[in-house]
mmCIF file of C-alpha atoms in Angstrom:
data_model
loop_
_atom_site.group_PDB
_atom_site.id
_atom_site.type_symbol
_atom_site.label_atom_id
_atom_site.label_comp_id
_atom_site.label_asym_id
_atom_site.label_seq_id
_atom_site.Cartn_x
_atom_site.Cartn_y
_atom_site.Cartn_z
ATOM 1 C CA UNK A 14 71.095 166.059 112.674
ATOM 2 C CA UNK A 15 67.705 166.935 114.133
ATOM 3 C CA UNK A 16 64.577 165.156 113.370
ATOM 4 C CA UNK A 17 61.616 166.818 113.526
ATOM 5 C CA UNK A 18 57.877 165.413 112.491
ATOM 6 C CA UNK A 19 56.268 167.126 109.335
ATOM 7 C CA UNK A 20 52.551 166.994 108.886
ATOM 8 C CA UNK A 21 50.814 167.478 105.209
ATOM 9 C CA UNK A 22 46.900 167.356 105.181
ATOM 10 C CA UNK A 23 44.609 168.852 102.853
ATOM 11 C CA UNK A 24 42.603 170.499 105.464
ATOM 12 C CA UNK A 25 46.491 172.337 106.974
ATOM 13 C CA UNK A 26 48.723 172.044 104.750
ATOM 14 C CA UNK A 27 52.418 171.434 105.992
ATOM 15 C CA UNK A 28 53.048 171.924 109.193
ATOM 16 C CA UNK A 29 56.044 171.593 111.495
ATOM 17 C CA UNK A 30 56.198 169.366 115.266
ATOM 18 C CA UNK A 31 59.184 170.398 117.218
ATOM 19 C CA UNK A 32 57.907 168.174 119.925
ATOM 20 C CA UNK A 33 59.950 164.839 118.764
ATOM 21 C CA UNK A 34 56.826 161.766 118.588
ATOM 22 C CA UNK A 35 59.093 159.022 116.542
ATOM 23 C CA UNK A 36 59.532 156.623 118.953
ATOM 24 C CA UNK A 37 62.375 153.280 117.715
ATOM 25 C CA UNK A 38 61.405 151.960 122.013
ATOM 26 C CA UNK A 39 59.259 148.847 121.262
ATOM 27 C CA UNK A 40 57.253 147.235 118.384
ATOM 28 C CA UNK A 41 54.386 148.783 119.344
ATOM 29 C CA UNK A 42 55.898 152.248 119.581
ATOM 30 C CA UNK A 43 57.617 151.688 115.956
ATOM 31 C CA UNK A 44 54.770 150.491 113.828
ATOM 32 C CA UNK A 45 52.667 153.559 115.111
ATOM 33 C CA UNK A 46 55.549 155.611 114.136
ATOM 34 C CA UNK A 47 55.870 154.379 111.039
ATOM 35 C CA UNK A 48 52.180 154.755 110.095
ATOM 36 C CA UNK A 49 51.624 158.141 111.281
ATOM 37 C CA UNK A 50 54.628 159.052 109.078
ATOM 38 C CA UNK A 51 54.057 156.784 106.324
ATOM 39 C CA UNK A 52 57.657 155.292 106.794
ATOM 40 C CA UNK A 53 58.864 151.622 105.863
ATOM 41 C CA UNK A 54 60.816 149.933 108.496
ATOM 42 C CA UNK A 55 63.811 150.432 106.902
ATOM 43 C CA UNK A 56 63.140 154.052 106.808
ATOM 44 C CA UNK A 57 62.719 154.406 110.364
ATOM 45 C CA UNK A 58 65.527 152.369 110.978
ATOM 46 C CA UNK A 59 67.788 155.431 109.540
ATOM 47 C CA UNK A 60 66.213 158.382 111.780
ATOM 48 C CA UNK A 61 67.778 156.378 114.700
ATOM 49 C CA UNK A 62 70.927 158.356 116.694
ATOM 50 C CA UNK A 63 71.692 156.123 119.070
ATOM 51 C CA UNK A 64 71.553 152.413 119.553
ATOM 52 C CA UNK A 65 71.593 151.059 123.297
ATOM 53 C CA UNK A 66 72.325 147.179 123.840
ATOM 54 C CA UNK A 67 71.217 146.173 126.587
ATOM 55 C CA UNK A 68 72.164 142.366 128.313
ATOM 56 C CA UNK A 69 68.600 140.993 128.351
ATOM 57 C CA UNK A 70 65.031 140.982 127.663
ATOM 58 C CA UNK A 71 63.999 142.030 131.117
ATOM 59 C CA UNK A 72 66.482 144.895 130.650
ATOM 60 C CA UNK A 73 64.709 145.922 127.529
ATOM 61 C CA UNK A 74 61.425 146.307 129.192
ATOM 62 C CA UNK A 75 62.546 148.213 132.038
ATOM 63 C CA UNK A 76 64.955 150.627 130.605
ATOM 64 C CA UNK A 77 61.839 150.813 127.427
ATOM 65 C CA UNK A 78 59.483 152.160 130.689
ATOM 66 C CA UNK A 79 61.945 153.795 132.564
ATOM 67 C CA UNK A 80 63.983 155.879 130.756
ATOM 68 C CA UNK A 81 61.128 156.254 128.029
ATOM 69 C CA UNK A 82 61.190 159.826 127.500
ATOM 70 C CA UNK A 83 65.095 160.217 127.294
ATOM 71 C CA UNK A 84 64.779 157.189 124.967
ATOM 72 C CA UNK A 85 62.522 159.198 123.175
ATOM 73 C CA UNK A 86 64.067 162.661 122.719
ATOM 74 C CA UNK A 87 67.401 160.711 121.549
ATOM 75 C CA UNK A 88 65.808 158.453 119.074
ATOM 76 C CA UNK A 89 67.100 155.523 120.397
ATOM 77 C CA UNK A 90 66.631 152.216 119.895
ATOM 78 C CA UNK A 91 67.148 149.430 122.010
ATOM 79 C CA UNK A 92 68.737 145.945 121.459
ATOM 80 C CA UNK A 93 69.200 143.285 123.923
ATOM 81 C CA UNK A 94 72.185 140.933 123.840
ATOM 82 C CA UNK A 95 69.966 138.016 124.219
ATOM 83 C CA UNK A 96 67.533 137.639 121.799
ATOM 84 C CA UNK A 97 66.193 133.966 122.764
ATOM 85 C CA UNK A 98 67.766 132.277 119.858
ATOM 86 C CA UNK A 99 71.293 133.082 118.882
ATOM 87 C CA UNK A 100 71.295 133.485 114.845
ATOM 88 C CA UNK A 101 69.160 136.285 114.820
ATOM 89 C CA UNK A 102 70.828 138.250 117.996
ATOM 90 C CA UNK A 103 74.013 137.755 115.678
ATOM 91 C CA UNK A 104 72.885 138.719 112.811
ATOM 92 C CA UNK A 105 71.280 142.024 114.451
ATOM 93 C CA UNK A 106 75.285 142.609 116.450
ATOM 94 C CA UNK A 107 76.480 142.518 112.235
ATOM 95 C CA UNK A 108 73.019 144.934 111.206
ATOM 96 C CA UNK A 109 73.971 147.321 114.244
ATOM 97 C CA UNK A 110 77.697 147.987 112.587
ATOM 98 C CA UNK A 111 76.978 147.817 108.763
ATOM 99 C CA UNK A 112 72.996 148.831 108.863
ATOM 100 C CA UNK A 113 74.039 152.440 110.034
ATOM 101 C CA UNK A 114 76.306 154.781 111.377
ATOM 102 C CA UNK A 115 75.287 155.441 114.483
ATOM 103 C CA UNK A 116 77.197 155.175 118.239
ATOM 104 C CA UNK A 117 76.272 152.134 119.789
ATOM 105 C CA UNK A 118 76.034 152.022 123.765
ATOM 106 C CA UNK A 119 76.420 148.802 125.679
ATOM 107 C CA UNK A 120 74.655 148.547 128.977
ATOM 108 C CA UNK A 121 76.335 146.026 131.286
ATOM 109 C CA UNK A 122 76.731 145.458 134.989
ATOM 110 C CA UNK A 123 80.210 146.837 136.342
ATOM 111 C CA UNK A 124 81.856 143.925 136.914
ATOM 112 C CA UNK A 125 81.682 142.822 133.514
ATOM 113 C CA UNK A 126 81.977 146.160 131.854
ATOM 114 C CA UNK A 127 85.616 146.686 133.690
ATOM 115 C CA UNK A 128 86.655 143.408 132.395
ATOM 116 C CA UNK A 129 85.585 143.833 128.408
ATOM 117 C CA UNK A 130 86.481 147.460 128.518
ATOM 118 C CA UNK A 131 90.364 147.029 128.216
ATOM 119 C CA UNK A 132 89.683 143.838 125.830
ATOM 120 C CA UNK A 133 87.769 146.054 123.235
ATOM 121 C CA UNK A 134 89.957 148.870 123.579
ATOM 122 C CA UNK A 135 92.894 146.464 122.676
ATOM 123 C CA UNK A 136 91.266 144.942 119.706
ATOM 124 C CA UNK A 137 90.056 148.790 118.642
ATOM 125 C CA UNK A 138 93.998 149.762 118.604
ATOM 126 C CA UNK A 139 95.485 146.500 117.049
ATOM 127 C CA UNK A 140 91.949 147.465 114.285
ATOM 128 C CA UNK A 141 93.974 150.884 113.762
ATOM 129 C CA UNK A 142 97.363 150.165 113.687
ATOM 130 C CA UNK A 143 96.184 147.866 110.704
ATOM 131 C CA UNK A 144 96.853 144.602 112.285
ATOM 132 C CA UNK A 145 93.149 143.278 111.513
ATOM 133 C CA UNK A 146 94.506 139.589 111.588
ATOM 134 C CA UNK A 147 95.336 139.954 115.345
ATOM 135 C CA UNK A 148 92.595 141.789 116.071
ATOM 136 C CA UNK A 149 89.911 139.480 114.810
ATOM 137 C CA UNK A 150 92.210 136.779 116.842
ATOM 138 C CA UNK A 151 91.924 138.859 120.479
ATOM 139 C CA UNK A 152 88.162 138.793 120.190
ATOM 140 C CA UNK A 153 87.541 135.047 118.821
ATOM 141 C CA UNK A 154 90.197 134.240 122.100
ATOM 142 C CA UNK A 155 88.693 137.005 124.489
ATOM 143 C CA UNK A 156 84.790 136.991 124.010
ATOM 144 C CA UNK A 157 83.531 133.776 124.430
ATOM 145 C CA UNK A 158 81.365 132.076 126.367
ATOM 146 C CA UNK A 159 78.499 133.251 127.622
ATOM 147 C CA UNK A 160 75.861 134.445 125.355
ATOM 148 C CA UNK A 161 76.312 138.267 125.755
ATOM 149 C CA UNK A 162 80.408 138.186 124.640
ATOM 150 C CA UNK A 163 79.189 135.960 122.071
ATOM 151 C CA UNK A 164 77.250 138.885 121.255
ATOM 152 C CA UNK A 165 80.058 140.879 121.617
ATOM 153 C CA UNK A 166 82.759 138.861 119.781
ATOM 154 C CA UNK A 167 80.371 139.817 116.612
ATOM 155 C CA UNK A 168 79.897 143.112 117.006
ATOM 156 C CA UNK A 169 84.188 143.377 117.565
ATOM 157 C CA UNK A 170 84.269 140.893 114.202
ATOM 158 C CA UNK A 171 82.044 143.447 112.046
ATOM 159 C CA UNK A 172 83.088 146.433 113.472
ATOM 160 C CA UNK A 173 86.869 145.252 112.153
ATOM 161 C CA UNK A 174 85.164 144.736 109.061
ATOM 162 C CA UNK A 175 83.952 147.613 108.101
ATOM 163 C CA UNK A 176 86.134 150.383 110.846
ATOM 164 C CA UNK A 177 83.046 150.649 113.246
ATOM 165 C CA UNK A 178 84.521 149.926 116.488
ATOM 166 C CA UNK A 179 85.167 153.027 117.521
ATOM 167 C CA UNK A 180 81.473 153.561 117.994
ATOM 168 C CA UNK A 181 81.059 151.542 120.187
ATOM 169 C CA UNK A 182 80.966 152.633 123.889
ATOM 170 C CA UNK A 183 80.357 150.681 127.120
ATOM 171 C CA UNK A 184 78.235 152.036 130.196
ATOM 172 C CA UNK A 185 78.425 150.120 133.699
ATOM 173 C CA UNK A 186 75.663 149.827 136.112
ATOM 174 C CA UNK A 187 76.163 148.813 139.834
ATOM 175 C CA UNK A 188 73.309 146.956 140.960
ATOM 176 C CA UNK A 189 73.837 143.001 139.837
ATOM 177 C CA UNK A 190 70.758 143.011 138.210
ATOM 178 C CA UNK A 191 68.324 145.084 136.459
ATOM 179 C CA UNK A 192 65.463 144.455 138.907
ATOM 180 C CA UNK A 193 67.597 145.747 141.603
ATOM 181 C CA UNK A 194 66.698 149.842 139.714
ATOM 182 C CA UNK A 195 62.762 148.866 140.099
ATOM 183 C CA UNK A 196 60.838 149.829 143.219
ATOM 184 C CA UNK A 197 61.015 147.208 146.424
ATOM 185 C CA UNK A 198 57.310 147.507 147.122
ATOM 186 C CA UNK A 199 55.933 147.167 142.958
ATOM 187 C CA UNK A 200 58.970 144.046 142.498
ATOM 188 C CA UNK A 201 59.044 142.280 145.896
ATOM 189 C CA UNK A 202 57.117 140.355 147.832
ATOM 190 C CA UNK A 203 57.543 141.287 151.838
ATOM 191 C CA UNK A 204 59.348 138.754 153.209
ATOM 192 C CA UNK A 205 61.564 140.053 155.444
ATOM 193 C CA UNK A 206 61.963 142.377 158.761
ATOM 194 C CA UNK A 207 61.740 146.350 157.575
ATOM 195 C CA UNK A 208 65.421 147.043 158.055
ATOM 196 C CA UNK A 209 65.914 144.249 155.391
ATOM 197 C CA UNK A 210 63.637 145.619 152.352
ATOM 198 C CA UNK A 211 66.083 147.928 151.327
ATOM 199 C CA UNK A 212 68.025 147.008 147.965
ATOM 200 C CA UNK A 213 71.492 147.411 149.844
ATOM 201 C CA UNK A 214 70.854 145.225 152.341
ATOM 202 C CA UNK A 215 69.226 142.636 149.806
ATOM 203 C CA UNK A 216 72.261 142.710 147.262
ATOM 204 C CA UNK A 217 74.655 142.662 150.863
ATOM 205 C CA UNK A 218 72.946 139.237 151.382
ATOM 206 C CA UNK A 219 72.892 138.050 147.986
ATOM 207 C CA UNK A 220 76.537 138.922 147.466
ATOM 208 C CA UNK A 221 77.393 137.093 151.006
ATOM 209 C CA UNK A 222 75.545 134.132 149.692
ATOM 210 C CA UNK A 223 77.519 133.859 146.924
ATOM 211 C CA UNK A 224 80.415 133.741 148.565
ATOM 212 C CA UNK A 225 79.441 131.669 151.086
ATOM 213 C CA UNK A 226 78.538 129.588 148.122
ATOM 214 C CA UNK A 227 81.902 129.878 146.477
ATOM 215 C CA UNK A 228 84.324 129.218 149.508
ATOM 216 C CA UNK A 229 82.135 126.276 150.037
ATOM 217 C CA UNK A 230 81.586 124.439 146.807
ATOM 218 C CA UNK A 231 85.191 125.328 145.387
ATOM 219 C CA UNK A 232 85.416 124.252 141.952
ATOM 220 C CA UNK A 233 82.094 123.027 140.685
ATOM 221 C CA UNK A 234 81.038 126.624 142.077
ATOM 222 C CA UNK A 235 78.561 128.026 139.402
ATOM 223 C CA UNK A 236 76.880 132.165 139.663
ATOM 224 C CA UNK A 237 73.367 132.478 140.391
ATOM 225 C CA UNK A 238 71.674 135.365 139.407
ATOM 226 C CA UNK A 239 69.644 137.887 142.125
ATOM 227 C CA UNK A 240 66.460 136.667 140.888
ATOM 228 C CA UNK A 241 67.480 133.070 141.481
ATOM 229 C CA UNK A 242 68.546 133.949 145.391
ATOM 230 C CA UNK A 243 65.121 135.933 145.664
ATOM 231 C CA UNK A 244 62.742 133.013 145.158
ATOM 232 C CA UNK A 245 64.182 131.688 147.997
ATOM 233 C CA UNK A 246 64.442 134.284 150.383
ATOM 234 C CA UNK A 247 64.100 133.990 152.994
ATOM 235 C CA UNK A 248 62.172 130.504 152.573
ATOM 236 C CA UNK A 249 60.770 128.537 149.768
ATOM 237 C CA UNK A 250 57.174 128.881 151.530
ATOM 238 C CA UNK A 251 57.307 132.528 151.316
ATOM 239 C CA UNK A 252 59.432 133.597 148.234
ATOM 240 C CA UNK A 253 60.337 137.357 147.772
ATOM 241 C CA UNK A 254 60.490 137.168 144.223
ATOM 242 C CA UNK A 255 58.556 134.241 141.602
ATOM 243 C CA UNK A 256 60.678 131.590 140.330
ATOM 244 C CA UNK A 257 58.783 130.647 137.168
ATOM 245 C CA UNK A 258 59.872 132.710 133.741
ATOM 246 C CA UNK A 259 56.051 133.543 133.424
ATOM 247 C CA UNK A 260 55.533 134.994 136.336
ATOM 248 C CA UNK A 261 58.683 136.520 136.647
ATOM 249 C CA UNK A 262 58.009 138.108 133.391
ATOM 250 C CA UNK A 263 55.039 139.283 133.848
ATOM 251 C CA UNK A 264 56.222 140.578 137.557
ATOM 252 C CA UNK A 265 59.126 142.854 135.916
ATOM 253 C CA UNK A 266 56.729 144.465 133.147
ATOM 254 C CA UNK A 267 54.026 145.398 135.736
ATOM 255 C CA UNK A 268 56.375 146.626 138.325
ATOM 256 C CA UNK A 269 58.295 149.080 135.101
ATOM 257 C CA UNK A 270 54.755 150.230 133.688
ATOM 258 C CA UNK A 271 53.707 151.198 137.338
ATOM 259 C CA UNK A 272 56.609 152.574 138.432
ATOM 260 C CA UNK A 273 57.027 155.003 135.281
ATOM 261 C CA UNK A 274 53.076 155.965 135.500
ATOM 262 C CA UNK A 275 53.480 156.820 139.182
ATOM 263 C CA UNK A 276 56.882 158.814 138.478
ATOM 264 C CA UNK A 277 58.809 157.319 140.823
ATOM 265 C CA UNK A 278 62.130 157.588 141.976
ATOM 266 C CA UNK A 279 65.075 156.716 139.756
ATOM 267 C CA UNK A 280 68.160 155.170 140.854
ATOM 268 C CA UNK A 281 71.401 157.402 139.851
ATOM 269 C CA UNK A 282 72.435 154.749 137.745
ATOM 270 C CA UNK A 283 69.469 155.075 135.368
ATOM 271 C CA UNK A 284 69.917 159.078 135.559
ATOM 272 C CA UNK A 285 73.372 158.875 134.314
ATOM 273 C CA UNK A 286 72.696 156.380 131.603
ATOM 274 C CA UNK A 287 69.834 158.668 130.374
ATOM 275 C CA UNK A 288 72.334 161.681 130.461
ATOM 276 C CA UNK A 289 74.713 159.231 128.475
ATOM 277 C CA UNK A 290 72.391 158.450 126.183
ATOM 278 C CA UNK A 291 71.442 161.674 125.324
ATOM 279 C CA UNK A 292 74.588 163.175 124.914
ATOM 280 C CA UNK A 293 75.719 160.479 122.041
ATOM 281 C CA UNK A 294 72.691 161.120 120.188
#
């Protein structure tokens, strides 16, 4: 199915856009669509192709800036796995499976993607063979926890419901963190020597830390995210990266809105998800 814009006026009668201007990206983006094409919501809602959950706000606004115009061209909307409060990101993983038919991307680092991979595609396979019993059982026991295989575990629980699971496809990224994809001179603050600005060397250190971290404090050892390792690096006095949500916030969505106006660079990561994206819608 192709969607394509359709203009009636009295002053041109009907005419045909082949250049695609519904846009599902943001708020903003979807109540200008539905005005200029006198849509409800709900109606919208069903021109979507492709739905891409993402793990978290700040991934929503920098994938909604970055890959904007393959977001675009595949009608795509995006959903992150954690919505602030949980009922309504639950109730959205249930409106994803029985509100449409569309595939349904996930978007999560590698490390988790290779470990929920084989999970889903063992509840998908006990969902076939019939054995819905077990497989509702594999993801109550299998995706708990944290709030994105929460997420998850209800997405698996409607998808049994109603033989959706199969659309459902996951896409790892490399970097630990979706700041990692947005420029080092719009994100960062210069804190350290030239040879250390680059992103390797920064997630090299970070990962090292953690470690370091782990070997050290054993059992009581809990992650820290990039972000968190940032505002102190390399001292408190002169933080790469904010530490308060405002300002880190507000630091993410500037840094995304100047680096798509400017063009810049993408990582390959964020070329291949476009490309992925694209090709499910």
């Amino acid at each position: 199915m192709s969607v394509i814009r359709v203009d009636n006026t009295v002053e041109r009668g009907t005419s045909l856009d082949i250049h695609n201007t519904i846009s599902l990206i943001d708020s903003t983006s979807r109540r200008r669509s539905e005005q200029e094409l006198g849509l409800t919501p709900a109606e919208l809602q069903s021109l979507m192709k492709v739905a891409v959950v993402v793990e978290g706000l700040h991934d929503e606004v920098v994938f909604s800036h970055l890959l904007r115009k393959e977001l675009n061209a595949a009608v795509a909307g995006i959903f992150p796995l954690r919505g602030g409060a949980k009922a309504p990101t639950l109730l959205e993983a249930k409106l994803l499976i029985d509100g449409s038919a569309v595939p349904i991307l996930v978007v999560l680092d590698n490390t988790v993607q290779e470990e929920i991979e084989p999970i889903w595609t063992e509840i998908v396979s006990l969902a076939e063979a019939g054995d819905m019993e077990k497989a509702r059982a594999l993801a109550d026991e299998k995706l708990r926890g944290v709030d994105e295989l929460t997420y998850l575990k209800e997405l698996a629980r409607a998808g049994i419901e109603s033989d959706g699971l199969g659309r459902v496809r996951f896409f790892g990224v490399r970097r630990p963190d979706v700041i990692c994809y947005l420029p080092e001179d719009l994100i960062l603050n210069r804190c350290a020597a030239d040879q250390d600005w680059e992103w390797d060397k920064l997630i090299e250190d970070f990962l090292g830390a953690e470690q370091a971290r782990k070997i050290q404090q054993g059992k009581s050892f809990r992650p820290r995210s990039i972000k968190k390792f940032l505002s102190s690096h390399p001292s408190s006095s002169n933080p790469c990266f904010p530490a308060e949500t405002k300002l880190v916030n507000e630091a993410i969505e500037a840094a995304a809105v100047r680096a798509a106006r400017a063009g810049r660079e993408r990582h390959e990561d964020l070329n291949e998800l476009a490309a992925k994206i694209l090709e499910l819608s």
